[in-house]
Coordinates of N, CA and C in Angstrom, one line a residue:
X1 N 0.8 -1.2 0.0 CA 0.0 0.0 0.0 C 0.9 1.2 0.0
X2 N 0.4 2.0 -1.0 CA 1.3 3.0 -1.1 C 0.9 4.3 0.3
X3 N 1.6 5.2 0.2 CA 1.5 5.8 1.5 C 0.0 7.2 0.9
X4 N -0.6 7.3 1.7 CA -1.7 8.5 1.0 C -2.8 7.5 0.2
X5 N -2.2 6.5 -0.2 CA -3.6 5.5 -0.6 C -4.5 4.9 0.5
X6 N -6.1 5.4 0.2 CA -6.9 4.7 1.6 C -6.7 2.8 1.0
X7 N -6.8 2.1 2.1 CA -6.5 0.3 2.0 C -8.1 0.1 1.7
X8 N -7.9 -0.6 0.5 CA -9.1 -1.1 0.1 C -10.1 -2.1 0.9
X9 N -11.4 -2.0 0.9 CA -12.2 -1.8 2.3 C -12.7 -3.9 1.8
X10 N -12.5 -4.8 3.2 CA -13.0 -6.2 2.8 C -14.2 -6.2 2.2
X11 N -14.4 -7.1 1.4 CA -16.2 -7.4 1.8 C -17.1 -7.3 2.7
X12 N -16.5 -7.9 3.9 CA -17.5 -8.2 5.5 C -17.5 -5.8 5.9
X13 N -16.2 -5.2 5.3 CA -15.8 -3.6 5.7 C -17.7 -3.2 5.0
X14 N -17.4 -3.5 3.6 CA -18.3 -3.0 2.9 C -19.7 -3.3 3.3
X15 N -20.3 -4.3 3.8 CA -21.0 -4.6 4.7 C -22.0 -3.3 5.0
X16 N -21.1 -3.1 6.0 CA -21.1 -2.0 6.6 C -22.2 -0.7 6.5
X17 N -21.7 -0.2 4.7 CA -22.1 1.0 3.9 C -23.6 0.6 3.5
X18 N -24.4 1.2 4.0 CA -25.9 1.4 3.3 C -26.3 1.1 2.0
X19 N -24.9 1.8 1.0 CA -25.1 2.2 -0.3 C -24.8 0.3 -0.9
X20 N -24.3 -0.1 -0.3 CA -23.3 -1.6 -0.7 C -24.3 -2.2 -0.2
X21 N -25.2 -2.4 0.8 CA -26.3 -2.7 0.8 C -27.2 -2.9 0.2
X22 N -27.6 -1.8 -0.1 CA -28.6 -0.9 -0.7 C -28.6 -2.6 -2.7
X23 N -27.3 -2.0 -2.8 CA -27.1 -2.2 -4.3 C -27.1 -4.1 -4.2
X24 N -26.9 -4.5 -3.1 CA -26.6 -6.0 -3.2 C -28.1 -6.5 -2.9
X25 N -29.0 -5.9 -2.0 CA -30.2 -6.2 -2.6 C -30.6 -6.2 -3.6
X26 N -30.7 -5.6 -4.2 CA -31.0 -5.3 -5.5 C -30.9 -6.1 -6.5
X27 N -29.4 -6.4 -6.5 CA -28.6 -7.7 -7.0 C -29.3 -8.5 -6.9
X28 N -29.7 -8.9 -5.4 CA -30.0 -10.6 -5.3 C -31.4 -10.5 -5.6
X29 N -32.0 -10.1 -6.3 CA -33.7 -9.8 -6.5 C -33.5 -10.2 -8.0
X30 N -32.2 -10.3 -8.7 CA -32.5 -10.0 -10.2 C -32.7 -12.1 -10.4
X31 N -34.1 -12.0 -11.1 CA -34.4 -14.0 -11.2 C -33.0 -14.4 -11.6
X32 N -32.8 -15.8 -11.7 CA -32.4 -16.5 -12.2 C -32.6 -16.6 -14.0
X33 N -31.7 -16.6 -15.0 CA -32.4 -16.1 -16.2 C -32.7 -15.0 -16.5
X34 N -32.3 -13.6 -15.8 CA -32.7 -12.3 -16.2 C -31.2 -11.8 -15.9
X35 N -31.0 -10.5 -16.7 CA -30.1 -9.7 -16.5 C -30.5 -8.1 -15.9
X36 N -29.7 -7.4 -15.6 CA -29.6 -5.8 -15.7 C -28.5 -5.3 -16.3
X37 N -28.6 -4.0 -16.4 CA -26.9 -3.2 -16.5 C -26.9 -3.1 -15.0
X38 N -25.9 -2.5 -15.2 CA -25.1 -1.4 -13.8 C -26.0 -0.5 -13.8
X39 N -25.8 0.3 -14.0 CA -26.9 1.6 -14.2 C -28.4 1.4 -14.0
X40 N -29.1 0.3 -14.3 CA -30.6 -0.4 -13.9 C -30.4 -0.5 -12.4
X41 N -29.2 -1.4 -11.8 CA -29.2 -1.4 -10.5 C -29.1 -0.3 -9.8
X42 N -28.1 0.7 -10.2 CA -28.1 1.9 -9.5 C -29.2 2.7 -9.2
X43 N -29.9 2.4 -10.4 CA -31.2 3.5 -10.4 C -32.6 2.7 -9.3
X44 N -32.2 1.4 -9.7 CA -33.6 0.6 -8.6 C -32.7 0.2 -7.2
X45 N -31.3 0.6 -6.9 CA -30.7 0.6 -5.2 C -31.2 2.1 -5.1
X46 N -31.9 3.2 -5.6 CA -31.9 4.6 -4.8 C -30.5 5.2 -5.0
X47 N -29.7 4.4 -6.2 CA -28.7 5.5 -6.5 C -28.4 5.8 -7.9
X48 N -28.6 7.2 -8.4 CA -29.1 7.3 -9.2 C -27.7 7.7 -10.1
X49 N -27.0 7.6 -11.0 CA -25.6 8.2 -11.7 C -24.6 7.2 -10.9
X50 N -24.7 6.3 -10.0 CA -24.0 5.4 -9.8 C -23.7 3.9 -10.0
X51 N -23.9 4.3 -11.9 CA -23.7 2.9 -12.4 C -21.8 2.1 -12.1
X52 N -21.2 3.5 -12.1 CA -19.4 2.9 -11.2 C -19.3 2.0 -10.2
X53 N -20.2 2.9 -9.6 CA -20.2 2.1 -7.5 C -21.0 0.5 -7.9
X54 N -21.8 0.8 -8.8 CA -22.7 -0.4 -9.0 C -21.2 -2.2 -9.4
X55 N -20.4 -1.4 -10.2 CA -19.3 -2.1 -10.8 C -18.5 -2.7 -10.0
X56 N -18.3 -1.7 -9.0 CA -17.2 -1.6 -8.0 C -17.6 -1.9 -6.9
X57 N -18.0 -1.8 -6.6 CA -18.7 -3.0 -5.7 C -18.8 -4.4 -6.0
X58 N -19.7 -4.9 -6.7 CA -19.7 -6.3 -7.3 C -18.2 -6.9 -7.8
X59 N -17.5 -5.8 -8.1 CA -16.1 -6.6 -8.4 C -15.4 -7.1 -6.9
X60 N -15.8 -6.4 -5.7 CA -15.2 -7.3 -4.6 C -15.9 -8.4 -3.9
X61 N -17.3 -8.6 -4.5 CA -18.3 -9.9 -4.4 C -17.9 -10.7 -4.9
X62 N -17.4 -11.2 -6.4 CA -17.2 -11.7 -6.9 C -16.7 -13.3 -6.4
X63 N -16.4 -13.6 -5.9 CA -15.4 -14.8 -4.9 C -16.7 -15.2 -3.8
X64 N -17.4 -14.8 -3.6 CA -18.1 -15.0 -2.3 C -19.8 -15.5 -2.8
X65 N -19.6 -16.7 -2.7 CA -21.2 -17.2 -3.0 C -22.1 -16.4 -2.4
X66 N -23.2 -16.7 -3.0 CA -24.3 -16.1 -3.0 C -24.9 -14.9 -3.5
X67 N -24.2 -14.0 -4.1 CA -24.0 -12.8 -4.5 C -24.1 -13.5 -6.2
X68 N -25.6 -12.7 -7.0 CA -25.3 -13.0 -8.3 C -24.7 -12.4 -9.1
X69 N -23.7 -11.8 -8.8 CA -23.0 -10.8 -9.6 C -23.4 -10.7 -11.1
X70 N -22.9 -12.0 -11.6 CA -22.8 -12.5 -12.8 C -24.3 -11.5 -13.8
X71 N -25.5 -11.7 -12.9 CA -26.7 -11.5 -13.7 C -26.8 -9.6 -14.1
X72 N -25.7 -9.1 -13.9 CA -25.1 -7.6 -14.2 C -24.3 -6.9 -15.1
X73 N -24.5 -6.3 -15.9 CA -23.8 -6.4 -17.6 C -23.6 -4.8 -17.7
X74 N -23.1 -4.6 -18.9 CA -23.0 -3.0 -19.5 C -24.5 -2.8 -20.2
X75 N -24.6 -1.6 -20.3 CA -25.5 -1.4 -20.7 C -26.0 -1.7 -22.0
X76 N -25.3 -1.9 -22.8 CA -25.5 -2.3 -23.7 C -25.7 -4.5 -23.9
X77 N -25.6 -4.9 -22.8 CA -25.5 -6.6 -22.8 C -23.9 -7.2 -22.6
X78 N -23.0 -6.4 -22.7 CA -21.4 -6.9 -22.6 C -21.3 -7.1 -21.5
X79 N -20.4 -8.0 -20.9 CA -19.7 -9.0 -19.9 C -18.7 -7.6 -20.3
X80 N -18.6 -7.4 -18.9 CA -17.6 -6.0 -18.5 C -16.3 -6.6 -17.6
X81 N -16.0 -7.6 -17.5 CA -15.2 -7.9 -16.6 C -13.9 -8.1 -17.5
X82 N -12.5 -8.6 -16.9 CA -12.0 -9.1 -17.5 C -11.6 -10.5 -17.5
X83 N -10.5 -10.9 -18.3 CA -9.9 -12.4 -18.0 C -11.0 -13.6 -17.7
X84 N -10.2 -14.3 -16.8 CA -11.1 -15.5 -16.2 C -12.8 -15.3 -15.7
X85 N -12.4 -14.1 -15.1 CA -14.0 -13.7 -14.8 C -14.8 -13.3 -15.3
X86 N -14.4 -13.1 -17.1 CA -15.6 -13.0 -17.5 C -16.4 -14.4 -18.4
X87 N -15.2 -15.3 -18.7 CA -15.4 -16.6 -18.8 C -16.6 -17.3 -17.8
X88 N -16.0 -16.6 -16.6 CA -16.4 -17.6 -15.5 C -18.4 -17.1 -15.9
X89 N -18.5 -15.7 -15.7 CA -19.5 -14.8 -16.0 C -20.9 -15.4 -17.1
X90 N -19.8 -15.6 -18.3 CA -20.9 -16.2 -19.2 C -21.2 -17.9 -19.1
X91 N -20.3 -18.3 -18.3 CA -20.5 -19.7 -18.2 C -21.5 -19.5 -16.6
X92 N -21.6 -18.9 -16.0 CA -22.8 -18.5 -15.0 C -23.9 -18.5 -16.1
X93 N -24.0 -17.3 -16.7 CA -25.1 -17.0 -17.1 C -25.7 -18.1 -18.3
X94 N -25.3 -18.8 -19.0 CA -25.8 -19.6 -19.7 C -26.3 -20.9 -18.6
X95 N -25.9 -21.2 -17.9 CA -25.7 -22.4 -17.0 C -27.7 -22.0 -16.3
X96 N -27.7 -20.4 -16.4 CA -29.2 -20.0 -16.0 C -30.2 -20.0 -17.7
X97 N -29.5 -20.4 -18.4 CA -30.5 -20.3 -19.4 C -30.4 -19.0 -20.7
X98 N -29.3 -18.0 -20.1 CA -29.4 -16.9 -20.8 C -28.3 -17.1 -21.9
X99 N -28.4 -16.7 -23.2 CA -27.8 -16.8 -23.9 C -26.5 -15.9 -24.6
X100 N -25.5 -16.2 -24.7 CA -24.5 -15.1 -24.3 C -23.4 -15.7 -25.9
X101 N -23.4 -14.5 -26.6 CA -22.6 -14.3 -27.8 C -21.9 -13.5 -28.1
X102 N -20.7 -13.9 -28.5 CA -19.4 -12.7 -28.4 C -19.5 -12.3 -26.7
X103 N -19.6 -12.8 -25.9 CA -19.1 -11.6 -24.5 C -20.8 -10.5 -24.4
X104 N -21.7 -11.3 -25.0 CA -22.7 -10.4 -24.7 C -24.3 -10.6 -24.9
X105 N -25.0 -10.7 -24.0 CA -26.7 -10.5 -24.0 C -27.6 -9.8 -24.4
X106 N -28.5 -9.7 -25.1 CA -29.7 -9.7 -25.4 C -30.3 -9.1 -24.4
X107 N -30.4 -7.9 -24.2 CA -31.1 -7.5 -23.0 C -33.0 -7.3 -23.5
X108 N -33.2 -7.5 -24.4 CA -34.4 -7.5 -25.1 C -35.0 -8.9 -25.0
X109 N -34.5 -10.1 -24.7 CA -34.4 -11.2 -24.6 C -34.5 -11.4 -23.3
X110 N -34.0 -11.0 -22.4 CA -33.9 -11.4 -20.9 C -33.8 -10.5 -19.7
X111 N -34.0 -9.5 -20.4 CA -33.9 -7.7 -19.4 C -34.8 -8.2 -18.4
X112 N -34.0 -8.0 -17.2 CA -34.8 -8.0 -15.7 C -35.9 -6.8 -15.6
X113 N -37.2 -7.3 -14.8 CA -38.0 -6.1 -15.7 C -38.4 -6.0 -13.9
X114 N -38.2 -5.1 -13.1 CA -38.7 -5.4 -11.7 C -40.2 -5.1 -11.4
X115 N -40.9 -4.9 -12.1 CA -42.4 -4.8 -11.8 C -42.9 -6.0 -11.8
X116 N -42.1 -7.2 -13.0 CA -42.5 -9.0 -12.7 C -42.2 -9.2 -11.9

């Protein structure tokens, strides 16, 4: 850790924050078989221009069951991760049924619609 850099905060830290709350509910509401963007979550956690925090956050879930990260995309349907994780990502989401080509979804096909 460099000196003047704040130490990046655990999982159990983030806990903690409302906002990381807030958005992991959210998360865990999306069915099985449906997606969002980042930005869909932000806007249905009560945070509204924080499709980043929506990113950044889920990138320190990632490792920790139960958390569906995976069912969370760009806005346009692209697997936003990199390397192994985004492998891992589309091999989640097909494993639910969703269909994933080139690194990316059909959100007209499987868009998480929260009023169902």
């Amino acid at each position: 850790m460099s000196p003047g850099k704040p130490r990046e905060k655990s999982a159990p830290e983030l806990l903690q924050d409302i906002r990381v709350q807030r958005v992991l509910a959210t998360v865990d509401s999306i069915p099985r078989g449906r997606v969002a963007s980042y930005g869909q979550v932000a806007e249905e956690a009560g945070l509204p221009r924080a499709a980043r925090f929506v990113g950044s956050t889920l990138r320190r879930f990632v490792n920790h069951s139960g958390v569906p990260w995976h069912r969370v995309l760009g806005s346009d349907g692209t697997i936003r991760v990199a390397g192994g994780t985004a492998r891992d990502q589309a091999q989640l989401l097909r494993a639910e049924g969703v269909a994933v080509k080139n690194g990316r979804v059909r959100l007209e096909d499987c868009g998480w619609d929260p009023e169902d």
